[in-house]
Amino acid sequence: MSQSLRESLFQWMTQYVYRYAETPFQLASGLESHHYFNCKEITLHPKRLAVLAEFIVSELVRKIPESFEAVGGLTLGADPMAYAIALEFQKQGKLVYPLVVRKEPKGHGTGQQIEGYWKEVKQCLVLDDVITTGGSTLKAVKALREAGIQVTSGVCILDREEGGFENLQKEAVQMYPIFKKAEFLK
C-alpha cells in the first residue's frame, strides 16, 4: 500500500506540481531555474495532503532514528504539512504537536516566533515542502533550537538537489526527502 501512496504522490507531482519553462523561474532562494515545483498543489489540496501525511507517517517516519513530540517548520511551506501529520498521528492514537515557525518574531503580544504547544517539546521533526539551498529550513531550525528544542531530522516533499541537503547536514540535520528533482527530469 505504501508504494501506491508514493505512486499517487508522484503522479500528482508530475501532473500538478512540476513545471518546465524556457524562461527561468525566480526561486525563493534567489536562484533561477527552468524547473519549478509548486508543492502547494499537494499541501493545499485536501485529498493530496491526506495522502502525503499518511505516506510520511506510515513510511518516512520509520526511517528516522529519533523520536519527536512535534512537527513543524517555517511558515507557509510547512504549515499544512504539520497540521496534517499531527492529525494522521492522532488517528493512530499518538499525540504529536504541530508547530508554526514565523519568519520573524511576532511584533506584538508575546513576541513569539514559534506558535503551538511547544514549551514542553524536547524534539521536533522539521518540515518543508521544497529544499533548494535549505535557507528556509535552516531559519526554522535556528528558531526551534533557540527555543531549546532539539532538531536533528526533517522531512521534505522535494529535494531540488542544489545544496540544501548538504547545508542541512552541516548543521546536523538529516533530511528525508520523498522525491528528488532528478526523478522528474527523465
Coordinates of N, CA and C in Angstrom, one line a residue:
M1 N 0.8 -1.2 0.0 CA 0.0 0.0 0.0 C 0.9 1.3 0.0
S2 N 2.0 1.3 0.8 CA 2.8 2.5 0.9 C 3.3 2.9 -0.5
Q3 N 3.7 1.9 -1.3 CA 4.2 2.2 -2.6 C 3.1 2.9 -3.5
S4 N 1.9 2.4 -3.3 CA 0.8 3.1 -4.1 C 0.6 4.5 -3.6
L5 N 0.8 4.8 -2.3 CA 0.7 6.2 -1.8 C 1.8 7.0 -2.5
R6 N 3.0 6.5 -2.6 CA 4.1 7.3 -3.2 C 3.8 7.4 -4.7
E7 N 3.3 6.4 -5.3 CA 3.0 6.5 -6.7 C 1.9 7.5 -7.0
S8 N 0.9 7.6 -6.1 CA -0.1 8.6 -6.2 C 0.5 10.0 -6.1
L9 N 1.4 10.2 -5.1 CA 2.0 11.4 -4.9 C 2.9 11.8 -6.1
F10 N 3.6 10.8 -6.7 CA 4.4 11.1 -7.8 C 3.6 11.5 -9.0
Q11 N 2.5 10.8 -9.2 CA 1.6 11.2 -10.3 C 1.1 12.6 -10.2
W12 N 0.7 13.0 -9.0 CA 0.2 14.4 -8.7 C 1.4 15.4 -8.9
M13 N 2.6 15.0 -8.5 CA 3.7 15.9 -8.7 C 3.9 16.2 -10.1
T14 N 3.9 15.1 -11.0 CA 4.1 15.3 -12.4 C 3.0 16.1 -13.0
Q15 N 1.7 15.8 -12.6 CA 0.6 16.4 -13.2 C 0.3 17.9 -12.7
Y16 N 0.5 18.2 -11.5 CA 0.2 19.5 -10.9 C 1.3 20.3 -10.4
V17 N 2.4 19.7 -10.0 CA 3.5 20.4 -9.2 C 4.6 20.9 -10.1
Y18 N 5.1 20.0 -10.9 CA 6.4 20.2 -11.7 C 6.1 21.0 -13.0
R19 N 6.9 22.0 -13.2 CA 6.8 22.8 -14.4 C 8.2 23.1 -15.0
Y20 N 8.3 23.0 -16.3 CA 9.5 23.4 -17.0 C 9.2 24.6 -17.9
A21 N 10.1 25.5 -18.0 CA 9.9 26.7 -18.9 C 11.2 27.2 -19.4
E22 N 11.2 27.6 -20.7 CA 12.5 28.2 -21.2 C 12.9 29.4 -20.5
T23 N 12.0 30.3 -20.1 CA 12.3 31.4 -19.3 C 12.4 31.0 -17.8
P24 N 13.5 31.2 -17.2 CA 13.7 30.7 -15.8 C 12.7 31.3 -14.8
F25 N 12.4 30.5 -13.8 CA 11.6 30.9 -12.7 C 12.5 31.5 -11.6
Q26 N 12.1 32.5 -10.9 CA 12.8 33.0 -9.7 C 12.4 32.1 -8.5
L27 N 13.3 31.6 -7.8 CA 13.1 30.7 -6.7 C 13.1 31.5 -5.4
A28 N 12.6 31.0 -4.3 CA 12.6 31.7 -3.0 C 14.0 31.9 -2.5
S29 N 15.0 31.0 -3.0 CA 16.4 31.1 -2.6 C 17.1 32.3 -3.3
G30 N 16.4 32.9 -4.3 CA 17.0 33.9 -5.1 C 17.6 33.4 -6.4
L31 N 17.8 32.1 -6.4 CA 18.3 31.4 -7.7 C 17.2 31.4 -8.7
E32 N 17.7 31.1 -10.0 CA 16.7 31.0 -11.1 C 16.9 29.5 -11.6
S33 N 15.8 29.0 -12.1 CA 15.8 27.6 -12.6 C 14.7 27.5 -13.7
H34 N 14.9 26.6 -14.6 CA 14.0 26.3 -15.7 C 12.9 25.3 -15.1
H35 N 13.3 24.7 -14.0 CA 12.4 23.7 -13.3 C 11.8 24.3 -12.1
Y36 N 10.5 24.2 -12.0 CA 9.8 24.8 -10.9 C 8.8 23.8 -10.3
F37 N 8.8 23.7 -9.0 CA 8.0 22.8 -8.2 C 7.1 23.6 -7.3
N38 N 5.8 23.6 -7.5 CA 4.9 24.3 -6.6 C 4.2 23.3 -5.8
C39 N 4.7 22.9 -4.7 CA 4.2 21.8 -3.8 C 2.9 22.2 -3.1
K40 N 2.5 23.5 -3.2 CA 1.2 23.9 -2.6 C 0.1 23.2 -3.3
E41 N 0.3 22.7 -4.6 CA -0.7 21.9 -5.3 C -0.9 20.6 -4.6
I42 N 0.0 20.2 -3.7 CA -0.2 19.0 -2.9 C -0.7 19.4 -1.5
T43 N 0.0 20.4 -0.9 CA -0.3 20.7 0.5 C -1.5 21.5 0.8
L44 N -2.1 22.1 -0.3 CA -3.3 22.9 -0.1 C -4.5 22.3 -0.8
H45 N -4.4 21.0 -1.1 CA -5.5 20.2 -1.7 C -5.8 19.1 -0.6
P46 N -7.0 19.0 -0.1 CA -7.3 18.1 1.0 C -7.0 16.6 0.7
K47 N -7.4 16.1 -0.4 CA -7.1 14.7 -0.7 C -5.6 14.4 -0.8
R48 N -4.9 15.3 -1.6 CA -3.5 15.1 -1.8 C -2.7 15.3 -0.5
L49 N -3.1 16.2 0.3 CA -2.5 16.5 1.6 C -2.7 15.3 2.5
A50 N -3.9 14.7 2.5 CA -4.1 13.5 3.4 C -3.2 12.3 3.0
V51 N -3.1 12.1 1.7 CA -2.2 11.0 1.2 C -0.7 11.3 1.6
L52 N -0.3 12.6 1.4 CA 1.0 13.0 1.8 C 1.3 12.7 3.3
A53 N 0.4 13.1 4.2 CA 0.5 12.9 5.6 C 0.5 11.4 5.9
E54 N -0.3 10.6 5.3 CA -0.4 9.2 5.5 C 1.0 8.5 5.1
F55 N 1.5 8.9 3.9 CA 2.8 8.4 3.5 C 3.9 8.7 4.5
I56 N 4.0 10.0 4.9 CA 5.0 10.4 5.8 C 5.0 9.7 7.1
V57 N 3.8 9.5 7.7 CA 3.6 8.9 9.0 C 3.9 7.4 8.8
S58 N 3.3 6.7 7.8 CA 3.4 5.3 7.6 C 4.8 4.8 7.1
E59 N 5.5 5.7 6.3 CA 6.7 5.2 5.7 C 7.9 6.0 6.1
L60 N 7.9 7.3 5.9 CA 9.2 8.0 6.2 C 9.6 8.1 7.7
V61 N 8.6 8.2 8.5 CA 8.9 8.3 10.0 C 9.6 7.1 10.5
R62 N 9.4 5.9 9.9 CA 10.1 4.7 10.3 C 11.6 4.8 10.1
K63 N 12.0 5.6 9.1 CA 13.5 5.7 8.8 C 14.2 6.7 9.8
I64 N 13.4 7.4 10.5 CA 14.0 8.5 11.4 C 14.4 7.8 12.7
P65 N 15.6 7.9 13.1 CA 16.1 7.2 14.4 C 15.6 7.9 15.7
E66 N 15.3 9.2 15.6 CA 14.9 9.9 16.9 C 13.4 9.9 17.0
S67 N 13.0 9.9 18.3 CA 11.6 10.2 18.5 C 11.4 11.7 18.6
F68 N 10.2 12.1 18.4 CA 9.9 13.6 18.4 C 8.5 13.8 18.9
E69 N 8.2 14.9 19.5 CA 6.9 15.2 20.1 C 6.2 16.3 19.2
A70 N 6.9 16.8 18.2 CA 6.3 17.9 17.4 C 6.8 17.8 16.0
V71 N 6.1 18.4 15.1 CA 6.5 18.6 13.7 C 6.2 20.0 13.3
G72 N 7.1 20.6 12.5 CA 6.8 22.0 12.0 C 8.0 22.6 11.3
G73 N 7.8 23.7 10.8 CA 8.8 24.4 10.1 C 8.4 25.8 9.8
L74 N 9.1 26.5 8.9 CA 8.9 27.8 8.6 C 7.5 28.0 7.8
T75 N 6.8 29.0 8.3 CA 5.5 29.2 7.6 C 5.8 29.7 6.2
L76 N 5.2 29.4 5.2 CA 4.0 28.8 4.9 C 4.1 27.4 4.4
G77 N 5.3 27.1 3.9 CA 5.5 25.8 3.3 C 5.3 24.6 4.2
A78 N 5.6 24.7 5.5 CA 5.5 23.6 6.4 C 4.1 23.5 7.1
D79 N 3.4 24.6 7.1 CA 2.2 24.7 8.0 C 1.2 23.6 7.7
P80 N 0.7 23.4 6.4 CA -0.3 22.4 6.2 C 0.2 21.0 6.4
M81 N 1.5 20.8 6.1 CA 2.1 19.5 6.4 C 2.1 19.2 7.9
A82 N 2.4 20.2 8.7 CA 2.4 20.0 10.2 C 1.1 19.6 10.7
Y83 N 0.0 20.3 10.3 CA -1.3 20.0 10.7 C -1.8 18.6 10.3
A84 N -1.5 18.3 9.0 CA -2.0 17.0 8.5 C -1.2 15.9 9.2
I85 N 0.1 16.0 9.4 CA 0.9 15.0 10.0 C 0.4 14.8 11.5
A86 N 0.2 15.9 12.2 CA -0.3 15.8 13.6 C -1.7 15.0 13.6
L87 N -2.6 15.4 12.7 CA -3.9 14.7 12.6 C -3.7 13.2 12.2
E88 N -2.8 12.9 11.3 CA -2.6 11.5 11.0 C -2.1 10.7 12.2
F89 N -1.1 11.3 12.9 CA -0.7 10.6 14.2 C -1.8 10.5 15.2
Q90 N -2.7 11.5 15.3 CA -3.8 11.4 16.2 C -4.7 10.2 15.8
K91 N -4.9 10.0 14.5 CA -5.8 8.8 14.1 C -5.2 7.5 14.6
Q92 N -3.9 7.5 14.8 CA -3.2 6.3 15.2 C -3.0 6.3 16.7
G93 N -3.6 7.2 17.4 CA -3.5 7.3 18.9 C -2.2 7.9 19.5
K94 N -1.5 8.6 18.7 CA -0.2 9.2 19.1 C -0.4 10.7 19.1
L95 N 0.0 11.4 20.1 CA 0.0 12.8 20.2 C 1.3 13.5 19.7
V96 N 1.2 14.2 18.6 CA 2.4 14.9 18.0 C 1.8 16.3 17.8
Y97 N 2.5 17.3 18.3 CA 2.1 18.7 18.2 C 2.5 19.4 16.9
P98 N 1.6 20.1 16.2 CA 2.1 20.9 15.0 C 2.6 22.2 15.5
L99 N 3.7 22.6 15.0 CA 4.3 23.9 15.3 C 4.4 24.8 14.1
V100 N 4.3 26.1 14.3 CA 4.4 27.0 13.2 C 5.6 28.0 13.6
V101 N 6.6 28.1 12.7 CA 7.7 29.0 13.0 C 7.5 30.2 12.1
R102 N 7.3 31.3 12.7 CA 7.2 32.6 11.9 C 8.5 33.0 11.3
K103 N 8.5 33.7 10.2 CA 9.7 34.2 9.6 C 10.5 35.2 10.5
E104 N 9.7 35.9 11.3 CA 10.3 36.8 12.3 C 9.4 36.7 13.5
P105 N 10.0 37.1 14.7 CA 9.2 37.1 15.9 C 8.0 38.0 15.8
K106 N 6.9 37.7 16.4 CA 5.7 38.5 16.3 C 6.0 39.9 16.9
G107 N 5.5 40.9 16.2 CA 5.8 42.3 16.6 C 4.9 42.8 17.7
H108 N 4.0 42.0 18.2 CA 3.1 42.4 19.2 C 2.8 41.3 20.2
G109 N 2.0 41.5 21.2 CA 1.7 40.5 22.2 C 2.9 39.9 22.8
T110 N 3.0 38.6 22.8 CA 4.2 37.9 23.5 C 5.5 38.0 22.6
G111 N 5.4 38.3 21.4 CA 6.6 38.4 20.5 C 7.1 37.1 20.1
Q112 N 6.3 36.0 20.2 CA 6.8 34.7 19.9 C 7.1 34.5 18.4
Q113 N 8.1 33.7 18.2 CA 8.4 33.3 16.8 C 7.8 31.9 16.5
I114 N 7.6 31.1 17.6 CA 7.1 29.8 17.4 C 5.6 29.8 18.0
E115 N 4.7 29.2 17.2 CA 3.3 29.1 17.7 C 3.0 27.6 17.8
G116 N 2.1 27.3 18.8 CA 1.7 26.0 19.1 C 2.1 25.6 20.5
Y117 N 1.9 24.4 20.8 CA 2.2 23.8 22.1 C 3.6 23.4 22.1
W118 N 4.6 24.3 22.3 CA 6.0 23.9 22.2 C 6.8 24.0 23.4
K119 N 6.3 24.6 24.5 CA 7.2 24.8 25.7 C 7.6 23.6 26.4
E120 N 6.9 22.5 26.2 CA 7.4 21.2 26.8 C 7.9 20.2 25.8
V121 N 8.0 20.7 24.5 CA 8.6 19.8 23.5 C 10.1 19.8 23.6
K122 N 10.7 18.6 23.5 CA 12.1 18.4 23.5 C 12.7 18.2 22.1
Q123 N 11.9 17.6 21.2 CA 12.5 17.2 19.9 C 11.4 17.5 18.9
C124 N 11.8 18.1 17.8 CA 10.9 18.4 16.7 C 11.4 17.9 15.4
L125 N 10.5 17.3 14.6 CA 10.9 16.9 13.2 C 10.6 18.2 12.3
V126 N 11.6 18.7 11.7 CA 11.4 19.9 10.9 C 10.9 19.5 9.5
L127 N 10.0 20.4 9.0 CA 9.3 20.1 7.8 C 9.5 21.2 6.8
D128 N 9.5 20.9 5.5 CA 9.5 21.9 4.4 C 8.9 21.2 3.2
D129 N 8.4 22.0 2.3 CA 7.8 21.4 1.1 C 8.9 21.2 0.1
V130 N 9.7 22.2 -0.2 CA 10.8 22.1 -1.2 C 12.1 22.6 -0.5
I131 N 13.2 21.9 -0.7 CA 14.5 22.3 -0.3 C 15.4 22.6 -1.5
T132 N 15.9 23.8 -1.5 CA 16.8 24.2 -2.6 C 18.2 24.4 -1.9
T133 N 18.4 25.6 -1.3 CA 19.6 25.8 -0.6 C 19.5 25.4 0.9
G134 N 18.2 25.2 1.3 CA 18.0 24.9 2.7 C 17.8 26.1 3.6
G135 N 17.8 27.3 3.0 CA 17.7 28.5 3.8 C 16.5 28.6 4.7
S136 N 15.3 28.4 4.2 CA 14.1 28.4 4.9 C 14.1 27.4 6.1
T137 N 14.5 26.2 5.8 CA 14.5 25.2 6.8 C 15.5 25.5 7.9
L138 N 16.7 26.0 7.5 CA 17.7 26.4 8.5 C 17.2 27.5 9.4
K139 N 16.4 28.4 8.8 CA 15.8 29.5 9.6 C 14.9 28.9 10.7
A140 N 14.1 27.9 10.3 CA 13.2 27.3 11.3 C 14.0 26.5 12.3
V141 N 15.0 25.8 11.9 CA 15.9 25.0 12.8 C 16.5 26.0 13.8
K142 N 17.0 27.1 13.4 CA 17.6 28.1 14.3 C 16.6 28.5 15.3
A143 N 15.4 28.9 14.9 CA 14.4 29.4 15.8 C 14.0 28.3 16.8
L144 N 13.8 27.1 16.4 CA 13.5 26.0 17.2 C 14.6 25.7 18.2
R145 N 15.8 25.7 17.8 CA 16.9 25.4 18.7 C 17.1 26.5 19.7
E146 N 16.9 27.8 19.3 CA 17.0 28.9 20.2 C 15.9 28.8 21.3
A147 N 14.8 28.1 21.0 CA 13.7 27.9 22.0 C 14.0 26.7 22.9
G148 N 15.2 26.0 22.6 CA 15.5 24.9 23.5 C 15.0 23.5 22.9
I149 N 14.6 23.5 21.7 CA 14.0 22.3 21.1 C 15.1 21.7 20.2
Q150 N 15.4 20.4 20.4 CA 16.3 19.7 19.5 C 15.7 19.4 18.1
V151 N 16.5 19.6 17.1 CA 16.1 19.3 15.7 C 17.3 18.6 15.1
T152 N 17.1 17.3 14.8 CA 18.2 16.6 14.2 C 17.7 15.9 12.9
S153 N 16.4 15.9 12.6 CA 15.9 15.3 11.4 C 14.8 16.1 10.8
G154 N 14.6 15.9 9.5 CA 13.5 16.6 8.8 C 13.0 15.8 7.6
V155 N 11.8 16.3 7.2 CA 11.1 15.7 6.0 C 10.8 16.8 5.1
C156 N 11.0 16.5 3.8 CA 10.6 17.5 2.8 C 9.9 16.7 1.6
I157 N 9.1 17.3 0.9 CA 8.5 16.7 -0.3 C 9.5 16.5 -1.4
L158 N 10.3 17.6 -1.6 CA 11.2 17.6 -2.7 C 12.5 18.2 -2.4
D159 N 13.6 17.4 -2.7 CA 15.0 18.0 -2.6 C 15.4 18.3 -4.0
R160 N 15.6 19.6 -4.2 CA 15.9 20.1 -5.6 C 17.4 19.7 -5.9
E161 N 18.1 19.1 -5.0 CA 19.5 18.7 -5.2 C 20.4 19.9 -5.6
E162 N 20.2 21.0 -4.9 CA 21.0 22.2 -5.2 C 21.8 22.7 -4.0
G163 N 22.2 21.7 -3.1 CA 23.0 22.1 -1.9 C 22.3 22.1 -0.6
G164 N 20.9 22.2 -0.6 CA 20.2 22.3 0.6 C 20.4 21.1 1.6
F165 N 20.3 19.9 1.0 CA 20.5 18.7 1.8 C 21.8 18.7 2.5
E166 N 22.9 19.1 1.8 CA 24.2 19.2 2.4 C 24.3 20.3 3.4
N167 N 23.7 21.5 3.1 CA 23.8 22.6 4.0 C 23.1 22.2 5.4
L168 N 22.0 21.4 5.3 CA 21.3 21.0 6.5 C 22.2 20.0 7.2
Q169 N 22.9 19.1 6.5 CA 23.8 18.1 7.1 C 24.9 18.8 7.9
K170 N 25.4 19.9 7.4 CA 26.4 20.7 8.1 C 25.9 21.2 9.4
E171 N 24.6 21.4 9.5 CA 24.0 21.9 10.8 C 23.4 20.7 11.6
A172 N 23.9 19.5 11.3 CA 23.5 18.3 12.0 C 22.0 18.0 11.9
V173 N 21.4 18.3 10.7 CA 20.0 17.9 10.4 C 20.0 17.0 9.2
Q174 N 19.5 15.8 9.4 CA 19.4 14.8 8.3 C 18.0 14.9 7.7
M175 N 17.9 15.2 6.4 CA 16.7 15.3 5.7 C 16.3 14.0 5.1
Y176 N 15.0 13.8 5.1 CA 14.4 12.6 4.4 C 13.4 13.1 3.4
P177 N 13.9 13.3 2.1 CA 13.0 13.7 1.1 C 12.2 12.6 0.5
I178 N 10.9 12.9 0.1 CA 10.1 11.9 -0.6 C 10.6 11.8 -2.0
F179 N 10.9 12.9 -2.7 CA 11.3 12.9 -4.0 C 12.6 13.8 -4.2
K180 N 13.3 13.5 -5.3 CA 14.5 14.3 -5.7 C 14.2 14.8 -7.1
K181 N 14.7 16.0 -7.4 CA 14.5 16.7 -8.6 C 14.8 15.7 -9.8
A182 N 15.8 15.0 -9.7 CA 16.3 14.1 -10.9 C 15.2 13.1 -11.3
E183 N 14.3 12.8 -10.4 CA 13.2 11.8 -10.7 C 12.2 12.5 -11.8
F184 N 12.2 13.8 -11.9 CA 11.3 14.4 -12.8 C 11.9 14.9 -14.1
L185 N 13.2 14.7 -14.2 CA 13.9 15.1 -15.4 C 14.2 14.0 -16.4
K186 N 13.6 12.9 -16.2 CA 13.9 11.7 -17.0 C 13.1 11.8 -18.4

